[in-house]
């Protein structure tokens, strides 16, 4: 079996970017010139939760800068098949590299020991006074709980790591799709100025997190308010099935372009958190643009193939949904009474629209 450095070097060569192999050591915590003995030592010291070198590749590859490249492979025509993301997706499939993800296993004994509660009292000024706008939006969706077109949100920032030294991140949102009777592993992408991450990164990140989540802990959790409220829903039933959801903004608009009605958040200036704020120009998110191309059957075929193959190798993964989040300005948000300094003019309800579902 290929080692992680060999796999990464192979992909870099495939996109004609051998120079990016220099990022290997930083990305995977392993020297690109390591020996077998070095690899064993690194596994013992840095990857105690990772009993195979190729797992390190699967767990960290979505973070690679090349996964977020939006242009075309150098020295080729600017055709859809020559996009960086298309070539990378094709390489993962043609060499059966996607199978590396099947070796990923959950490592955290308790995902739900965080005391997250949809009823917690939060000071909106303190909440919004940070640059982590994506996390703020995730919390607001969690407080809302039921999001039309998305599902019932029962947790946010769900941890996956065991120790601080682990490289694993957190799941942005966990939900329950009452229409399709499955849990939703939701990867949220949002920036007030327009998110620029590619769908390839979004899909690989969501898939990686799904593999590191122990879904059985949802049923066994007894001290998590969000899960207890979920279990009280008349339409809820426990299942081992899940979906990946890529959730994103359509665009961030200037005030003149209608941002007051459509922007997902208006409190985006930490220095003036009680006032509305807008980007200097209207920007359509990278995810929305790519999703529109993905819907076009003539474009981004390899990304679609990648999604289909992810579903093929995961028997309990039902579908991958690409969903645009929308603001719905209303006078009463469901979390109004749980948030100090809530503002009718600045805070809003959310709904969602599924643009594309890839299923088995």
mmCIF file of N, CA and C in Angstrom, residues 165-266:
data_model
loop_
_atom_site.group_PDB
_atom_site.id
_atom_site.type_symbol
_atom_site.label_atom_id
_atom_site.label_comp_id
_atom_site.label_asym_id
_atom_site.label_seq_id
_atom_site.Cartn_x
_atom_site.Cartn_y
_atom_site.Cartn_z
ATOM 1 N N UNK A 165 -3.556 17.792 20.919
ATOM 2 C CA UNK A 165 -2.569 17.539 19.868
ATOM 3 C C UNK A 165 -3.165 16.865 18.643
ATOM 4 N N UNK A 166 -4.381 16.327 18.764
ATOM 5 C CA UNK A 166 -5.019 15.704 17.611
ATOM 6 C C UNK A 166 -5.333 16.752 16.552
ATOM 7 N N UNK A 167 -5.252 16.359 15.300
ATOM 8 C CA UNK A 167 -5.464 17.310 14.206
ATOM 9 C C UNK A 167 -6.934 17.454 13.822
ATOM 10 N N UNK A 168 -7.800 16.637 14.385
ATOM 11 C CA UNK A 168 -9.199 16.652 13.974
ATOM 12 C C UNK A 168 -9.892 17.956 14.385
ATOM 13 N N UNK A 169 -10.822 18.398 13.546
ATOM 14 C CA UNK A 169 -11.558 19.607 13.833
ATOM 15 C C UNK A 169 -12.861 19.307 14.551
ATOM 16 N N UNK A 170 -13.868 20.147 14.312
ATOM 17 C CA UNK A 170 -15.190 19.985 14.904
ATOM 18 C C UNK A 170 -16.246 20.025 13.806
ATOM 19 N N UNK A 171 -17.314 19.278 13.996
ATOM 20 C CA UNK A 171 -18.426 19.310 13.047
ATOM 21 C C UNK A 171 -19.208 20.590 13.281
ATOM 22 N N UNK A 172 -19.408 21.369 12.242
ATOM 23 C CA UNK A 172 -20.074 22.665 12.401
ATOM 24 C C UNK A 172 -21.457 22.513 13.011
ATOM 25 N N UNK A 173 -22.260 21.613 12.436
ATOM 26 C CA UNK A 173 -23.626 21.407 12.907
ATOM 27 C C UNK A 173 -24.018 19.942 12.745
ATOM 28 N N UNK A 174 -24.795 19.452 13.692
ATOM 29 C CA UNK A 174 -25.428 18.146 13.565
ATOM 30 C C UNK A 174 -26.938 18.350 13.557
ATOM 31 N N UNK A 175 -27.594 17.718 12.617
ATOM 32 C CA UNK A 175 -29.036 17.868 12.514
ATOM 33 C C UNK A 175 -29.716 16.541 12.256
ATOM 34 N N UNK A 176 -31.049 16.602 12.218
ATOM 35 C CA UNK A 176 -31.845 15.429 11.889
ATOM 36 C C UNK A 176 -32.789 15.816 10.759
ATOM 37 N N UNK A 177 -32.699 15.091 9.659
ATOM 38 C CA UNK A 177 -33.534 15.325 8.490
ATOM 39 C C UNK A 177 -34.841 14.554 8.678
ATOM 40 N N UNK A 178 -35.896 15.267 9.055
ATOM 41 C CA UNK A 178 -37.167 14.603 9.345
ATOM 42 C C UNK A 178 -37.855 14.096 8.081
ATOM 43 N N UNK A 179 -37.483 14.624 6.922
ATOM 44 C CA UNK A 179 -38.073 14.157 5.668
ATOM 45 C C UNK A 179 -37.491 12.818 5.240
ATOM 46 N N UNK A 180 -36.175 12.645 5.465
ATOM 47 C CA UNK A 180 -35.497 11.435 5.002
ATOM 48 C C UNK A 180 -35.055 10.512 6.133
ATOM 49 N N UNK A 181 -35.436 10.863 7.366
ATOM 50 C CA UNK A 181 -35.162 10.013 8.528
ATOM 51 C C UNK A 181 -33.688 9.645 8.642
ATOM 52 N N UNK A 182 -32.843 10.657 8.696
ATOM 53 C CA UNK A 182 -31.406 10.414 8.866
ATOM 54 C C UNK A 182 -30.766 11.604 9.540
ATOM 55 N N UNK A 183 -29.608 11.370 10.146
ATOM 56 C CA UNK A 183 -28.853 12.458 10.752
ATOM 57 C C UNK A 183 -28.116 13.241 9.670
ATOM 58 N N UNK A 184 -27.878 14.512 9.925
ATOM 59 C CA UNK A 184 -27.196 15.385 8.969
ATOM 60 C C UNK A 184 -25.859 15.839 9.556
ATOM 61 N N UNK A 185 -24.782 15.486 8.879
ATOM 62 C CA UNK A 185 -23.463 16.016 9.215
ATOM 63 C C UNK A 185 -23.275 17.239 8.327
ATOM 64 N N UNK A 186 -23.353 18.416 8.939
ATOM 65 C CA UNK A 186 -23.462 19.657 8.176
ATOM 66 C C UNK A 186 -22.150 20.431 8.204
ATOM 67 N N UNK A 187 -21.618 20.675 7.030
ATOM 68 C CA UNK A 187 -20.429 21.509 6.868
ATOM 69 C C UNK A 187 -20.894 22.887 6.425
ATOM 70 N N UNK A 188 -20.755 23.862 7.317
ATOM 71 C CA UNK A 188 -21.220 25.222 7.068
ATOM 72 C C UNK A 188 -20.086 26.078 6.539
ATOM 73 N N UNK A 189 -20.339 26.783 5.452
ATOM 74 C CA UNK A 189 -19.349 27.696 4.890
ATOM 75 C C UNK A 189 -19.953 29.095 4.822
ATOM 76 N N UNK A 190 -19.310 30.010 5.549
ATOM 77 C CA UNK A 190 -19.822 31.378 5.560
ATOM 78 C C UNK A 190 -18.712 32.360 5.877
ATOM 79 N N UNK A 191 -18.659 33.411 5.089
ATOM 80 C CA UNK A 191 -17.824 34.571 5.371
ATOM 81 C C UNK A 191 -18.633 35.811 4.996
ATOM 82 N N UNK A 192 -18.590 36.854 5.821
ATOM 83 C CA UNK A 192 -19.348 38.069 5.494
ATOM 84 C C UNK A 192 -18.966 38.671 4.143
ATOM 85 N N UNK A 193 -17.745 38.409 3.681
ATOM 86 C CA UNK A 193 -17.297 38.944 2.395
ATOM 87 C C UNK A 193 -17.414 37.922 1.276
ATOM 88 N N UNK A 194 -17.992 36.741 1.563
ATOM 89 C CA UNK A 194 -18.156 35.706 0.542
ATOM 90 C C UNK A 194 -17.142 34.592 0.708
ATOM 91 N N UNK A 195 -17.598 33.379 0.974
ATOM 92 C CA UNK A 195 -16.694 32.244 1.182
ATOM 93 C C UNK A 195 -16.069 31.808 -0.134
ATOM 94 N N UNK A 196 -14.785 31.442 -0.089
ATOM 95 C CA UNK A 196 -14.051 31.085 -1.297
ATOM 96 C C UNK A 196 -13.612 29.619 -1.319
ATOM 97 N N UNK A 197 -14.057 28.803 -0.393
ATOM 98 C CA UNK A 197 -13.639 27.406 -0.366
ATOM 99 C C UNK A 197 -14.351 26.606 -1.455
ATOM 100 N N UNK A 198 -13.624 25.688 -2.058
ATOM 101 C CA UNK A 198 -14.173 24.890 -3.151
ATOM 102 C C UNK A 198 -15.106 23.803 -2.619
ATOM 103 N N UNK A 199 -15.997 23.328 -3.472
ATOM 104 C CA UNK A 199 -16.868 22.221 -3.083
ATOM 105 C C UNK A 199 -16.067 20.944 -2.848
ATOM 106 N N UNK A 200 -14.953 20.784 -3.544
ATOM 107 C CA UNK A 200 -14.109 19.615 -3.312
ATOM 108 C C UNK A 200 -13.649 19.590 -1.866
ATOM 109 N N UNK A 201 -13.181 20.713 -1.361
ATOM 110 C CA UNK A 201 -12.763 20.767 0.045
ATOM 111 C C UNK A 201 -13.953 20.509 0.960
ATOM 112 N N UNK A 202 -15.091 21.120 0.654
ATOM 113 C CA UNK A 202 -16.282 20.968 1.500
ATOM 114 C C UNK A 202 -16.695 19.506 1.610
ATOM 115 N N UNK A 203 -16.735 18.813 0.476
ATOM 116 C CA UNK A 203 -17.171 17.419 0.463
ATOM 117 C C UNK A 203 -16.181 16.538 1.220
ATOM 118 N N UNK A 204 -14.891 16.726 0.974
ATOM 119 C CA UNK A 204 -13.881 15.909 1.649
ATOM 120 C C UNK A 204 -13.862 16.184 3.151
ATOM 121 N N UNK A 205 -14.063 17.437 3.533
ATOM 122 C CA UNK A 205 -14.091 17.773 4.956
ATOM 123 C C UNK A 205 -15.300 17.125 5.631
ATOM 124 N N UNK A 206 -16.477 17.251 5.018
ATOM 125 C CA UNK A 206 -17.686 16.660 5.590
ATOM 126 C C UNK A 206 -17.559 15.145 5.688
ATOM 127 N N UNK A 207 -17.003 14.521 4.657
ATOM 128 C CA UNK A 207 -16.844 13.071 4.654
ATOM 129 C C UNK A 207 -15.870 12.629 5.739
ATOM 130 N N UNK A 208 -14.762 13.343 5.875
ATOM 131 C CA UNK A 208 -13.777 13.028 6.913
ATOM 132 C C UNK A 208 -14.413 13.097 8.292
ATOM 133 N N UNK A 209 -15.198 14.143 8.539
ATOM 134 C CA UNK A 209 -15.839 14.309 9.842
ATOM 135 C C UNK A 209 -16.888 13.222 10.083
ATOM 136 N N UNK A 210 -17.598 12.844 9.034
ATOM 137 C CA UNK A 210 -18.579 11.762 9.172
ATOM 138 C C UNK A 210 -17.900 10.471 9.632
ATOM 139 N N UNK A 211 -16.735 10.190 9.067
ATOM 140 C CA UNK A 211 -16.018 8.972 9.424
ATOM 141 C C UNK A 211 -15.497 9.017 10.863
ATOM 142 N N UNK A 212 -15.272 10.206 11.385
ATOM 143 C CA UNK A 212 -14.734 10.360 12.739
ATOM 144 C C UNK A 212 -15.825 10.536 13.784
ATOM 145 N N UNK A 213 -17.078 10.503 13.358
ATOM 146 C CA UNK A 213 -18.222 10.651 14.267
ATOM 147 C C UNK A 213 -18.800 9.277 14.615
ATOM 148 N N UNK A 214 -18.971 9.023 15.885
ATOM 149 C CA UNK A 214 -19.621 7.797 16.341
ATOM 150 C C UNK A 214 -21.110 8.092 16.496
ATOM 151 N N UNK A 215 -21.905 7.775 15.493
ATOM 152 C CA UNK A 215 -23.329 8.098 15.495
ATOM 153 C C UNK A 215 -24.056 7.403 16.640
ATOM 154 N N UNK A 216 -23.582 6.255 17.054
ATOM 155 C CA UNK A 216 -24.243 5.522 18.139
ATOM 156 C C UNK A 216 -24.279 6.319 19.434
ATOM 157 N N UNK A 217 -23.365 7.272 19.592
ATOM 158 C CA UNK A 217 -23.360 8.088 20.807
ATOM 159 C C UNK A 217 -24.576 9.016 20.883
ATOM 160 N N UNK A 218 -25.227 9.263 19.754
ATOM 161 C CA UNK A 218 -26.431 10.106 19.770
ATOM 162 C C UNK A 218 -27.525 9.428 20.582
ATOM 163 N N UNK A 219 -27.686 8.144 20.398
ATOM 164 C CA UNK A 219 -28.727 7.414 21.117
ATOM 165 C C UNK A 219 -28.383 7.245 22.589
ATOM 166 N N UNK A 220 -27.107 7.096 22.897
ATOM 167 C CA UNK A 220 -26.704 6.839 24.285
ATOM 168 C C UNK A 220 -26.536 8.109 25.114
ATOM 169 N N UNK A 221 -26.470 9.278 24.474
ATOM 170 C CA UNK A 221 -26.273 10.533 25.206
ATOM 171 C C UNK A 221 -27.476 10.828 26.098
ATOM 172 N N UNK A 222 -27.208 11.160 27.361
ATOM 173 C CA UNK A 222 -28.305 11.401 28.307
ATOM 174 C C UNK A 222 -28.267 12.797 28.926
ATOM 175 N N UNK A 223 -27.167 13.502 28.771
ATOM 176 C CA UNK A 223 -27.035 14.801 29.439
ATOM 177 C C UNK A 223 -26.877 15.953 28.451
ATOM 178 N N UNK A 224 -27.283 15.746 27.211
ATOM 179 C CA UNK A 224 -27.166 16.777 26.189
ATOM 180 C C UNK A 224 -28.563 17.290 25.852
ATOM 181 N N UNK A 225 -28.814 18.556 26.136
ATOM 182 C CA UNK A 225 -30.164 19.114 25.982
ATOM 183 C C UNK A 225 -30.667 19.037 24.546
ATOM 184 N N UNK A 226 -29.781 19.314 23.596
ATOM 185 C CA UNK A 226 -30.196 19.295 22.200
ATOM 186 C C UNK A 226 -30.667 17.917 21.763
ATOM 187 N N UNK A 227 -29.964 16.875 22.210
ATOM 188 C CA UNK A 227 -30.341 15.510 21.850
ATOM 189 C C UNK A 227 -31.623 15.097 22.571
ATOM 190 N N UNK A 228 -31.772 15.512 23.832
ATOM 191 C CA UNK A 228 -32.999 15.179 24.563
ATOM 192 C C UNK A 228 -34.214 15.828 23.916
ATOM 193 N N UNK A 229 -34.069 17.057 23.456
ATOM 194 C CA UNK A 229 -35.166 17.728 22.752
ATOM 195 C C UNK A 229 -35.458 17.046 21.420
ATOM 196 N N UNK A 230 -34.404 16.597 20.743
ATOM 197 C CA UNK A 230 -34.569 15.876 19.482
ATOM 198 C C UNK A 230 -35.407 14.622 19.693
ATOM 199 N N UNK A 231 -35.105 13.878 20.733
ATOM 200 C CA UNK A 231 -35.786 12.612 20.986
ATOM 201 C C UNK A 231 -37.270 12.795 21.309
ATOM 202 N N UNK A 232 -37.659 14.023 21.674
ATOM 203 C CA UNK A 232 -39.061 14.295 21.997
ATOM 204 C C UNK A 232 -39.901 14.591 20.756
ATOM 205 N N UNK A 233 -39.241 14.794 19.616
ATOM 206 C CA UNK A 233 -39.982 15.086 18.392
ATOM 207 C C UNK A 233 -40.830 13.877 18.004
ATOM 208 N N UNK A 234 -42.109 14.091 17.659
ATOM 209 C CA UNK A 234 -42.982 12.978 17.274
ATOM 210 C C UNK A 234 -42.457 12.202 16.070
ATOM 211 N N UNK A 235 -41.783 12.888 15.152
ATOM 212 C CA UNK A 235 -41.324 12.251 13.919
ATOM 213 C C UNK A 235 -39.929 11.661 14.031
ATOM 214 N N UNK A 236 -39.304 11.778 15.218
ATOM 215 C CA UNK A 236 -37.932 11.281 15.362
ATOM 216 C C UNK A 236 -37.897 9.779 15.597
ATOM 217 N N UNK A 237 -36.944 9.123 14.960
ATOM 218 C CA UNK A 237 -36.649 7.732 15.268
ATOM 219 C C UNK A 237 -35.151 7.514 15.089
ATOM 220 N N UNK A 238 -34.581 6.753 16.003
ATOM 221 C CA UNK A 238 -33.145 6.518 15.954
ATOM 222 C C UNK A 238 -32.779 5.708 14.708
ATOM 223 N N UNK A 239 -31.644 6.034 14.125
ATOM 224 C CA UNK A 239 -31.180 5.355 12.925
ATOM 225 C C UNK A 239 -29.662 5.387 12.883
ATOM 226 N N UNK A 240 -29.082 4.519 12.101
ATOM 227 C CA UNK A 240 -27.642 4.562 11.852
ATOM 228 C C UNK A 240 -27.324 5.291 10.559
ATOM 229 N N UNK A 241 -28.362 5.724 9.855
ATOM 230 C CA UNK A 241 -28.174 6.362 8.554
ATOM 231 C C UNK A 241 -27.935 7.860 8.708
ATOM 232 N N UNK A 242 -27.181 8.400 7.763
ATOM 233 C CA UNK A 242 -26.832 9.816 7.812
ATOM 234 C C UNK A 242 -26.710 10.370 6.398
ATOM 235 N N UNK A 243 -26.567 11.674 6.319
ATOM 236 C CA UNK A 243 -26.320 12.381 5.068
ATOM 237 C C UNK A 243 -25.230 13.410 5.308
ATOM 238 N N UNK A 244 -24.528 13.777 4.241
ATOM 239 C CA UNK A 244 -23.611 14.907 4.286
ATOM 240 C C UNK A 244 -24.344 16.108 3.720
ATOM 241 N N UNK A 245 -24.247 17.230 4.400
ATOM 242 C CA UNK A 245 -24.882 18.463 3.928
ATOM 243 C C UNK A 245 -23.818 19.546 3.810
ATOM 244 N N UNK A 246 -23.682 20.085 2.604
ATOM 245 C CA UNK A 246 -22.821 21.243 2.387
ATOM 246 C C UNK A 246 -23.731 22.453 2.389
ATOM 247 N N UNK A 247 -23.618 23.282 3.422
ATOM 248 C CA UNK A 247 -24.517 24.418 3.645
ATOM 249 C C UNK A 247 -23.754 25.715 3.428
ATOM 250 N N UNK A 248 -24.278 26.581 2.573
ATOM 251 C CA UNK A 248 -23.520 27.778 2.212
ATOM 252 C C UNK A 248 -24.436 28.951 1.899
ATOM 253 N N UNK A 249 -23.843 30.103 1.883
ATOM 254 C CA UNK A 249 -24.510 31.352 1.531
ATOM 255 C C UNK A 249 -24.516 31.506 0.014
ATOM 256 N N UNK A 250 -25.549 32.134 -0.525
ATOM 257 C CA UNK A 250 -25.534 32.410 -1.968
ATOM 258 C C UNK A 250 -24.587 33.556 -2.278
ATOM 259 N N UNK A 251 -24.762 34.657 -1.593
ATOM 260 C CA UNK A 251 -23.899 35.807 -1.830
ATOM 261 C C UNK A 251 -24.002 36.783 -0.672
ATOM 262 N N UNK A 252 -22.968 37.567 -0.518
ATOM 263 C CA UNK A 252 -22.955 38.656 0.450
ATOM 264 C C UNK A 252 -23.121 39.951 -0.321
ATOM 265 N N UNK A 253 -24.132 40.698 0.037
ATOM 266 C CA UNK A 253 -24.523 41.864 -0.772
ATOM 267 C C UNK A 253 -24.235 43.182 -0.071
ATOM 268 N N UNK A 254 -23.976 44.198 -0.870
ATOM 269 C CA UNK A 254 -23.917 45.556 -0.350
ATOM 270 C C UNK A 254 -25.326 45.969 0.059
ATOM 271 N N UNK A 255 -25.429 47.044 0.768
ATOM 272 C CA UNK A 255 -26.748 47.508 1.202
ATOM 273 C C UNK A 255 -27.610 47.865 0.001
ATOM 274 N N UNK A 256 -27.014 48.512 -1.008
ATOM 275 C CA UNK A 256 -27.759 48.897 -2.204
ATOM 276 C C UNK A 256 -28.222 47.701 -3.024
ATOM 277 N N UNK A 257 -27.517 46.563 -2.883
ATOM 278 C CA UNK A 257 -27.891 45.341 -3.610
ATOM 279 C C UNK A 257 -28.904 44.484 -2.852
ATOM 280 N N UNK A 258 -29.408 45.010 -1.743
ATOM 281 C CA UNK A 258 -30.427 44.283 -0.988
ATOM 282 C C UNK A 258 -29.895 43.502 0.190
ATOM 283 N N UNK A 259 -28.702 43.844 0.640
ATOM 284 C CA UNK A 259 -28.094 43.115 1.746
ATOM 285 C C UNK A 259 -28.889 43.175 3.034
ATOM 286 N N UNK A 260 -29.638 44.245 3.229
ATOM 287 C CA UNK A 260 -30.425 44.384 4.451
ATOM 288 C C UNK A 260 -31.463 43.283 4.572
ATOM 289 N N UNK A 261 -31.902 42.755 3.430
ATOM 290 C CA UNK A 261 -32.909 41.692 3.433
ATOM 291 C C UNK A 261 -32.292 40.299 3.297
ATOM 292 N N UNK A 262 -31.176 40.204 2.572
ATOM 293 C CA UNK A 262 -30.663 38.875 2.205
ATOM 294 C C UNK A 262 -29.425 38.427 2.958
ATOM 295 N N UNK A 263 -28.604 39.335 3.463
ATOM 296 C CA UNK A 263 -27.369 38.920 4.123
ATOM 297 C C UNK A 263 -27.665 38.090 5.364
ATOM 298 N N UNK A 264 -26.901 37.021 5.543
ATOM 299 C CA UNK A 264 -27.169 36.096 6.643
ATOM 300 C C UNK A 264 -26.917 36.724 7.999
ATOM 301 N N UNK A 265 -25.953 37.622 8.069
ATOM 302 C CA UNK A 265 -25.674 38.325 9.307
ATOM 303 C C UNK A 265 -25.415 39.784 9.002
ATOM 304 N N UNK A 266 -25.937 40.667 9.852
ATOM 305 C CA UNK A 266 -25.674 42.089 9.697
ATOM 306 C C UNK A 266 -24.692 42.599 10.758
#
